[in-house]
PDB file of C-alpha atoms in Angstrom:
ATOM      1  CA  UNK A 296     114.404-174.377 185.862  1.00  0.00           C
ATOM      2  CA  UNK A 297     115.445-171.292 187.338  1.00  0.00           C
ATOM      3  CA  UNK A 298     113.492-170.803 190.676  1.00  0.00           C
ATOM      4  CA  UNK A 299     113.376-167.510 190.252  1.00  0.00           C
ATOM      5  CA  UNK A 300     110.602-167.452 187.224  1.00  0.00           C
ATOM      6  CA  UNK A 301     107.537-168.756 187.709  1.00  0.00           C
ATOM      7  CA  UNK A 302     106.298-171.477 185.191  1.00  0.00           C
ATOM      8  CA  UNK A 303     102.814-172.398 184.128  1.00  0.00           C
ATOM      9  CA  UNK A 304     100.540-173.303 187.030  1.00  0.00           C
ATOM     10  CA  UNK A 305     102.785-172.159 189.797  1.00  0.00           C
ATOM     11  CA  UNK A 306     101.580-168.866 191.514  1.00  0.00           C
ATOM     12  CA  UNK A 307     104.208-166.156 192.902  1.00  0.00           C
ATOM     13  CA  UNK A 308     104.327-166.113 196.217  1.00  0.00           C
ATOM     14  CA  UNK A 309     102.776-162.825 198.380  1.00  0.00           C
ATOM     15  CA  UNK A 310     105.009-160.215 199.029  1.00  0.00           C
ATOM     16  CA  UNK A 311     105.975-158.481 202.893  1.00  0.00           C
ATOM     17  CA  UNK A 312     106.981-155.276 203.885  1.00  0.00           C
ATOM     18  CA  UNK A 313     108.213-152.979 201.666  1.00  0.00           C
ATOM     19  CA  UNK A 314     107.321-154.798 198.370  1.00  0.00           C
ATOM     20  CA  UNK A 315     104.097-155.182 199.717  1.00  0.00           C
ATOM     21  CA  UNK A 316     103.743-151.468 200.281  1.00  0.00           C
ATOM     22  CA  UNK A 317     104.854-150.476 196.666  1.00  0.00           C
ATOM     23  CA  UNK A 318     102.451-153.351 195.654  1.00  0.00           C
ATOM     24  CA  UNK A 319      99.247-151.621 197.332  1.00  0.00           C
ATOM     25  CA  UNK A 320     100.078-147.948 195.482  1.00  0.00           C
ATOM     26  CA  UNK A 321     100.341-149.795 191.856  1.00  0.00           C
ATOM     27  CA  UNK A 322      98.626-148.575 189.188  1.00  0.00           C
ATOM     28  CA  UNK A 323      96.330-150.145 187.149  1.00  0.00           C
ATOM     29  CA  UNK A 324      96.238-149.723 183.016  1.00  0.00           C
ATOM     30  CA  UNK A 325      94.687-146.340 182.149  1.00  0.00           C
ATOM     31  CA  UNK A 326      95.801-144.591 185.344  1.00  0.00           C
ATOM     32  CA  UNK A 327      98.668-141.313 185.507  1.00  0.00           C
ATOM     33  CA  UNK A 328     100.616-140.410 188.624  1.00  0.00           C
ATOM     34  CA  UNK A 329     100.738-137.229 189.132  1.00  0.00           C
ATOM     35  CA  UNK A 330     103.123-135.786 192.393  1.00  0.00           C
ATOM     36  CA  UNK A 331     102.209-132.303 193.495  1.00  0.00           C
ATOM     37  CA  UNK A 332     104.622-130.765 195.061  1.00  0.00           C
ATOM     38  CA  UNK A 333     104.996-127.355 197.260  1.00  0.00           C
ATOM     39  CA  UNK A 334     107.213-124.601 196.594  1.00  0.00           C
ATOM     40  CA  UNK A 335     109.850-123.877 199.476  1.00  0.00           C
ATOM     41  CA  UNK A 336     108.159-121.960 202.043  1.00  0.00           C
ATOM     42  CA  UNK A 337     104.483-123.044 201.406  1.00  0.00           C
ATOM     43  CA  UNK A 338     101.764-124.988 202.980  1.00  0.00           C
ATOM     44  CA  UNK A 339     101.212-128.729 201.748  1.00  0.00           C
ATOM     45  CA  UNK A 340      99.836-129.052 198.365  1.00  0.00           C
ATOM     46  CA  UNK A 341      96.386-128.423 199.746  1.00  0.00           C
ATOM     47  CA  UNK A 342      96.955-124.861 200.314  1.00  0.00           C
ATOM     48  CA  UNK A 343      98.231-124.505 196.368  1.00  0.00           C
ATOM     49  CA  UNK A 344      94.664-125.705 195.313  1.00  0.00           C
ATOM     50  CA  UNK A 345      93.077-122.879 197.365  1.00  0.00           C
ATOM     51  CA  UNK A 346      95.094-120.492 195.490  1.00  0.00           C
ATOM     52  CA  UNK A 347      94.185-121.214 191.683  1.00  0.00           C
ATOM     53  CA  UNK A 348      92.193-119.458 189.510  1.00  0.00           C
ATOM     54  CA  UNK A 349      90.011-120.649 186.882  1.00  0.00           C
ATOM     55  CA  UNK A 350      87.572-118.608 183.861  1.00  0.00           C
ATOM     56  CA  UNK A 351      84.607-118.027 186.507  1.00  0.00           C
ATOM     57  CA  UNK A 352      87.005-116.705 189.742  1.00  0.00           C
ATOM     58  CA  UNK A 353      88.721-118.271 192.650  1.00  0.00           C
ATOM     59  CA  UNK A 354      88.338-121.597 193.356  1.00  0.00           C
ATOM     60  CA  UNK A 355      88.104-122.805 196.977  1.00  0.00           C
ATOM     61  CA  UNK A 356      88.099-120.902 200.156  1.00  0.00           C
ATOM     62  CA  UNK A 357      89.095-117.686 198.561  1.00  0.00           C
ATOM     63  CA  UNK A 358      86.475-117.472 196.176  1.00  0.00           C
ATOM     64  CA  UNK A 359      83.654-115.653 198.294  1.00  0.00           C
ATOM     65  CA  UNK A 360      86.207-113.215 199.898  1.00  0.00           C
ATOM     66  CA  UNK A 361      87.137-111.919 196.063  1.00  0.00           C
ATOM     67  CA  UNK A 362      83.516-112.255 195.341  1.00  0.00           C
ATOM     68  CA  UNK A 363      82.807-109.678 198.367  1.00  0.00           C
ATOM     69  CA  UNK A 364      85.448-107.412 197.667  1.00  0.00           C
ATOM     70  CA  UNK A 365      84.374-106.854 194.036  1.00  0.00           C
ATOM     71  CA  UNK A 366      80.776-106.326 195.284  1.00  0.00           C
ATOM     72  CA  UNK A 367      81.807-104.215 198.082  1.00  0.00           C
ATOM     73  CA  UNK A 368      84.037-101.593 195.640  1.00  0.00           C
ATOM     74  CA  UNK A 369      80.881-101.699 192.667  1.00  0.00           C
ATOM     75  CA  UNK A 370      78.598-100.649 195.717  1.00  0.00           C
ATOM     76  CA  UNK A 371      80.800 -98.263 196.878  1.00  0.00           C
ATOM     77  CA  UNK A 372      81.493 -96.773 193.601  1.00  0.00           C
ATOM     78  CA  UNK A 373      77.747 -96.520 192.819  1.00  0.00           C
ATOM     79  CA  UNK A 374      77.371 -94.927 195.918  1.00  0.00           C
ATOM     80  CA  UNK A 375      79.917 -91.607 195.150  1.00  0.00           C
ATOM     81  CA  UNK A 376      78.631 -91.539 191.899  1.00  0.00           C
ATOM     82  CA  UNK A 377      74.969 -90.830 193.234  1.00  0.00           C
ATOM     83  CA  UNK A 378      76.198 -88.255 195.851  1.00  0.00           C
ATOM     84  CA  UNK A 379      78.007 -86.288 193.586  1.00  0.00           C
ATOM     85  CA  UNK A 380      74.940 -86.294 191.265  1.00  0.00           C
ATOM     86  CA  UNK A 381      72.916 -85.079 193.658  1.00  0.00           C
ATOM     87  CA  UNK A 382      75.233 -82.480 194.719  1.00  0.00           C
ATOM     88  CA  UNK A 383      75.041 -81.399 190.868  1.00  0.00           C
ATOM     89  CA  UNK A 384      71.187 -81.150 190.986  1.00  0.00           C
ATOM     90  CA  UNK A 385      71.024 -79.106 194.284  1.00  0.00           C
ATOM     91  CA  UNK A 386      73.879 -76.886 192.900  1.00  0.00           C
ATOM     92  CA  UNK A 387      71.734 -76.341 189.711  1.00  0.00           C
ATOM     93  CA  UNK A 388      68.417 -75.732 192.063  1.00  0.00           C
ATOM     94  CA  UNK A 389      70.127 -72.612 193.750  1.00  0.00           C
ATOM     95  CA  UNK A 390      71.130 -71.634 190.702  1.00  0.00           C
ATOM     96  CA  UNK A 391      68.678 -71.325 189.113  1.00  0.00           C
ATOM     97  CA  UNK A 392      66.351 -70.212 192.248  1.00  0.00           C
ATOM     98  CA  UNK A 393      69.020 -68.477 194.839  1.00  0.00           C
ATOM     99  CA  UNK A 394      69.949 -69.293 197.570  1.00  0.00           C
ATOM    100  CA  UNK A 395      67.159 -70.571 199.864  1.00  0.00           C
ATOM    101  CA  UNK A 396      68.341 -68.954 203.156  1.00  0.00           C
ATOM    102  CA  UNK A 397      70.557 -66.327 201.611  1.00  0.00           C
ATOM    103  CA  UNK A 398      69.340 -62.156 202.170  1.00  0.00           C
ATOM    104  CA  UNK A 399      67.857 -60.263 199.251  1.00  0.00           C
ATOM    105  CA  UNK A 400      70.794 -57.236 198.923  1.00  0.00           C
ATOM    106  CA  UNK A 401      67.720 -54.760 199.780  1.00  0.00           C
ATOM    107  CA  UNK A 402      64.538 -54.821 201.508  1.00  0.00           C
ATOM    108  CA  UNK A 403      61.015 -55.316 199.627  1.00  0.00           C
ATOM    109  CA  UNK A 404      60.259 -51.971 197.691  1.00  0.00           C
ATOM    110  CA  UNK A 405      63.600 -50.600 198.092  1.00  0.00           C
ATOM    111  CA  UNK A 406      65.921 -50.100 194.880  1.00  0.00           C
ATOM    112  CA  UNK A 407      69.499 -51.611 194.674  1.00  0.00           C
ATOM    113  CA  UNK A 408      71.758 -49.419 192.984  1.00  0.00           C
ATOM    114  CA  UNK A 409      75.881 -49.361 193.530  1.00  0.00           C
ATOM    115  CA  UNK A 410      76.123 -50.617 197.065  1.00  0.00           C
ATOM    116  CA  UNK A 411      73.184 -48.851 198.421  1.00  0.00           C
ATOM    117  CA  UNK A 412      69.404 -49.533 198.738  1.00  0.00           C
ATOM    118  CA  UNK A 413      67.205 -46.603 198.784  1.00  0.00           C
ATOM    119  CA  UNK A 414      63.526 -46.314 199.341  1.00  0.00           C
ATOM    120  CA  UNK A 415      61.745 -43.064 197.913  1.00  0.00           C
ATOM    121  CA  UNK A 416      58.429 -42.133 199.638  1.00  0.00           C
ATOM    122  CA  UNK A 417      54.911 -41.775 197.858  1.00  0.00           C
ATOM    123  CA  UNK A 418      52.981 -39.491 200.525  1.00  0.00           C
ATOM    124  CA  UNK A 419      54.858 -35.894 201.374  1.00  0.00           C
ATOM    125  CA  UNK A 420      55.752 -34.920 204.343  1.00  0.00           C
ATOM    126  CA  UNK A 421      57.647 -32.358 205.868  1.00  0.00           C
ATOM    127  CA  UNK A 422      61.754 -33.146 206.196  1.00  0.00           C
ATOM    128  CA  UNK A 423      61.395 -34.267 209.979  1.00  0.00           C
ATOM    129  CA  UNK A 424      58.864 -36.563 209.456  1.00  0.00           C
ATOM    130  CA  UNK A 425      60.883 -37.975 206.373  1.00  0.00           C
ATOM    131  CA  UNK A 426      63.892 -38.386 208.674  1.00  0.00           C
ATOM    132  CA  UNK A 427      62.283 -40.117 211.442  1.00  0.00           C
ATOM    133  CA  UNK A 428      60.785 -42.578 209.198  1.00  0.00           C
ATOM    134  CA  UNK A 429      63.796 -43.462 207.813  1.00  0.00           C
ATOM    135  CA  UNK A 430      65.066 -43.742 211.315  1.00  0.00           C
ATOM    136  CA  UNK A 431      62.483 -46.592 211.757  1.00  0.00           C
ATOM    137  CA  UNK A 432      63.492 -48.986 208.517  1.00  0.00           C
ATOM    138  CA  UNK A 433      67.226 -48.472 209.833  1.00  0.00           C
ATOM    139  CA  UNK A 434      68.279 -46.402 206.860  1.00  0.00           C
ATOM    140  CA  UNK A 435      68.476 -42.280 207.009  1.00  0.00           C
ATOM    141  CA  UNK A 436      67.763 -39.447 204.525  1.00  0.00           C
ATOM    142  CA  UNK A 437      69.657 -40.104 201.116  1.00  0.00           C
ATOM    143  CA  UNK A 438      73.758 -38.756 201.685  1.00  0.00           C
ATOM    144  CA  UNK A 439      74.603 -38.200 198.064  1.00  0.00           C
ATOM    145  CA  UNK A 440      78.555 -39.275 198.135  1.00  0.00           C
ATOM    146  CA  UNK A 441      79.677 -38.695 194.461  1.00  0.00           C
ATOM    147  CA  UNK A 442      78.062 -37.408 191.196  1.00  0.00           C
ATOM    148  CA  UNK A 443      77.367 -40.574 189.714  1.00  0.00           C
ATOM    149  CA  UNK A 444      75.031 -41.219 192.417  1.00  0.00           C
ATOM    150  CA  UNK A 445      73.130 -37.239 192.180  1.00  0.00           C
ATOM    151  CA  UNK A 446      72.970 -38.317 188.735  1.00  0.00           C
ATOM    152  CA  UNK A 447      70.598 -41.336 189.754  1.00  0.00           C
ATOM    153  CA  UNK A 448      68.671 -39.778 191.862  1.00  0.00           C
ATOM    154  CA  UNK A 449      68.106 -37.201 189.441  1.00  0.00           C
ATOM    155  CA  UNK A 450      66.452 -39.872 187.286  1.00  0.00           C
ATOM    156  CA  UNK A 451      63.923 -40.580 190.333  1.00  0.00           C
ATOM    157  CA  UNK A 452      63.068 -37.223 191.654  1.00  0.00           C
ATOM    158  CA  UNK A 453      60.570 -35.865 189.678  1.00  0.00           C
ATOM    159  CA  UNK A 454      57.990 -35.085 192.542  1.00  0.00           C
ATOM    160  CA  UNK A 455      61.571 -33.311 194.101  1.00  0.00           C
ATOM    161  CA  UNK A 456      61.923 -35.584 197.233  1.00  0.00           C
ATOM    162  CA  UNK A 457      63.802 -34.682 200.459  1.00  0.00           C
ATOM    163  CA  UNK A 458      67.553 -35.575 201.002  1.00  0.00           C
ATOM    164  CA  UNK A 459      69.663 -35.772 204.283  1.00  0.00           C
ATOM    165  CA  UNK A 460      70.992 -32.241 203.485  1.00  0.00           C
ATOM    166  CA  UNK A 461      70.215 -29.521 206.218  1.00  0.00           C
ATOM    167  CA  UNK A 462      71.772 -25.922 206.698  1.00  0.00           C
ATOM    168  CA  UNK A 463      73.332 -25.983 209.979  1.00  0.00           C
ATOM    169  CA  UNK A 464      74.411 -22.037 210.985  1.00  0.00           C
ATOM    170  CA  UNK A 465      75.729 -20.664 207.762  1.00  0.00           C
ATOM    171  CA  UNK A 466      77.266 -24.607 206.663  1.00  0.00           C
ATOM    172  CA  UNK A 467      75.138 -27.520 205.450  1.00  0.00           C
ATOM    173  CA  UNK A 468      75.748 -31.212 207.094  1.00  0.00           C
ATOM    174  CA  UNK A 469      74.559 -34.264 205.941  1.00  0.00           C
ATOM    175  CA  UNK A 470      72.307 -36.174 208.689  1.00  0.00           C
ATOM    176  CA  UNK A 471      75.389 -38.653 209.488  1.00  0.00           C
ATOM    177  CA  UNK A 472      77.386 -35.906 210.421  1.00  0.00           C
ATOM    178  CA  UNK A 473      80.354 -35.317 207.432  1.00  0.00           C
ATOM    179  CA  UNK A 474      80.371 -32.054 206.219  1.00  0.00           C
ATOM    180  CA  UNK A 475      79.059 -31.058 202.935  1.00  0.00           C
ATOM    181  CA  UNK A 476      81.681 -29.905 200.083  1.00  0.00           C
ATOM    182  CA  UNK A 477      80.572 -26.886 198.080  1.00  0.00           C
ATOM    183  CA  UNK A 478      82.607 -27.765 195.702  1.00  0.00           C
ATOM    184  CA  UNK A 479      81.473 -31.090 194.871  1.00  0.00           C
ATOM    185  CA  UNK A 480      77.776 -29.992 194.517  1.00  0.00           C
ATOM    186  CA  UNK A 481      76.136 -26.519 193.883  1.00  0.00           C
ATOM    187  CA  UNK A 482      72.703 -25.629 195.883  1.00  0.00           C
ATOM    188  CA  UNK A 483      70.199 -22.980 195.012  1.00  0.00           C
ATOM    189  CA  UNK A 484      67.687 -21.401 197.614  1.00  0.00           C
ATOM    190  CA  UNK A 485      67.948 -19.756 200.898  1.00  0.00           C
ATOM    191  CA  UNK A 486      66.203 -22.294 203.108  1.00  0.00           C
ATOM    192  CA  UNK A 487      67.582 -24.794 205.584  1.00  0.00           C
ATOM    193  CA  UNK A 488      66.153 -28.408 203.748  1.00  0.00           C
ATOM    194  CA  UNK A 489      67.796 -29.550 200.521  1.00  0.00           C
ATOM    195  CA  UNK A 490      65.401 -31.955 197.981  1.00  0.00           C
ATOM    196  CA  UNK A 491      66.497 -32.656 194.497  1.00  0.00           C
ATOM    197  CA  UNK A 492      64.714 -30.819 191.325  1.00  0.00           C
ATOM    198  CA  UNK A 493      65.134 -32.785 188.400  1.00  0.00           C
ATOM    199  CA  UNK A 494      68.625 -31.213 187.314  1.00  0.00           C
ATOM    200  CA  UNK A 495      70.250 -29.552 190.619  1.00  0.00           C
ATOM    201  CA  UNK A 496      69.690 -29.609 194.907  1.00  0.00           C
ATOM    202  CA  UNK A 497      67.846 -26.562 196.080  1.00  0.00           C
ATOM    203  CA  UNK A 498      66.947 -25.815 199.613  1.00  0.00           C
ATOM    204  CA  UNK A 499      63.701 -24.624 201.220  1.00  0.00           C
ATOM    205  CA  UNK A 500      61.476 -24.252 204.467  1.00  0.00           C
ATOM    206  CA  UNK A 501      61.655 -27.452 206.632  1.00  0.00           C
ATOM    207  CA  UNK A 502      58.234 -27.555 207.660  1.00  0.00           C
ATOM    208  CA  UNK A 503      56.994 -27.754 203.638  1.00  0.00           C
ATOM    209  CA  UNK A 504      55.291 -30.973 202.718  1.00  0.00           C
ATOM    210  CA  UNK A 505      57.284 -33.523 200.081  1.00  0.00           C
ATOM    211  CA  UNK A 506      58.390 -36.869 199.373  1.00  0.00           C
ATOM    212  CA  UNK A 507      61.755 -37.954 200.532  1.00  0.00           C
ATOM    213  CA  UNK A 508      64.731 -40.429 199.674  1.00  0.00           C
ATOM    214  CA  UNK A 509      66.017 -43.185 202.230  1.00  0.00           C
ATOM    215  CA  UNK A 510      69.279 -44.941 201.947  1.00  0.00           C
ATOM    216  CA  UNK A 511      71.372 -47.268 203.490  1.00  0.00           C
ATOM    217  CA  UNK A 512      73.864 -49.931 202.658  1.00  0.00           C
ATOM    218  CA  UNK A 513      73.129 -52.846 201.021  1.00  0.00           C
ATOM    219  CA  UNK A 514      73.265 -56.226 202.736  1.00  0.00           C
ATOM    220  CA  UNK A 515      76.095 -58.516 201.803  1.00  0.00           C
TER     221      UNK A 515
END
């Protein structure tokens, strides 16, 4: 018999060194080897398990770092999207409202018209008077600049108020100093004060008692 093969009752004898080794790592029935290896350049295969993905997120040590990130960018997102609604709503507020801090374009009881605000008296009084109180709100006797403007005041003037219009020598000067152009309005009477009739400027006595017109700019 060939010594080589074992025959019926005679048991092969233990294996050394490198048999042995390859003996230790065999597999039993039912069992796959499976060799993982690493791409050039990369960690052991260790380091290629971190990196998978599976249907619920990254597996291993990556997994709460994608986790934060994606938690981070919702909250952050949520975030813009309840400033910039709340930017809307304030936006709508002033509005809607005005401006909380922002200046109303006249004082109370004055009337806005053009660029000007202009306050017309209830109680007469003679044209000093009239100017001086003016004088006091920061405003002066109504300057008429243009027609458009007579033509409003016309509308307010029927108790014939006092203007800023004096005769000055044998000339009339508004109270601010410019001259006054004859040709741009006509005025009746002989006296030094101008008010406004319903339809044209006339002048009279200073020292009569009447309502008067202030104006000034408007705030902007």
């Amino acid at each position: 018999m060939d010594p080589g093969v074992s025959g019926p009752g005679r048991s092969r004898p233990p294996q050394t060194g490198a048999g042995a080794g390859a003996g230790a790592g065999a597999l039993s029935p039912g069992e796959v080897s499976v060799s993982i290896r690493s791409p050039a350049g990369r960690g052991p295969p260790a380091q290629d398990a971190l990196l998978r993905r599976s249907g619920s997120g990254y597996e291993g040590s990556t997994s709460w770092k994608a986790a934060l990130e994606d938690t981070t960018t919702r909250l952050l997102l949520g975030a813009i999207s309840v400033l910039l609604f709340a930017i809307l709503v304030v936006m709508s507020i002033l509005a809607s409202k005005g401006c909380i801090n922002c200046q109303a374009p006249c004082p109370e009881d004055w009337l806005l018209y053009g660029r000007k605000c202009y306050f017309f008296s209830d109680d007469p009084r003679d044209w000093n008077t009239g100017r001086q109180y003016c004088h006091t709100r920061e405003a002066a006797l109504a300057v008429v600049e243009s027609q458009k403007e007579l033509d409003f005041l016309f509308k307010f003037t029927r108790r014939e108020p006092w203007i800023g219009l004096r005769r000055v020598g044998d000339e009339f000067h508004w109270v601010n100093g410019a001259p006054f152009d004859p040709d741009a309005f006509s005025i009746g009477g002989h006296g030094e004060c101008v008010f406004v009739e319903p339809t044209r400027l006339l002048a009279s006595g200073c020292l009569l008692t009447r309502p008067w017109v202030c104006s000034k700019a408007a705030y902007t």
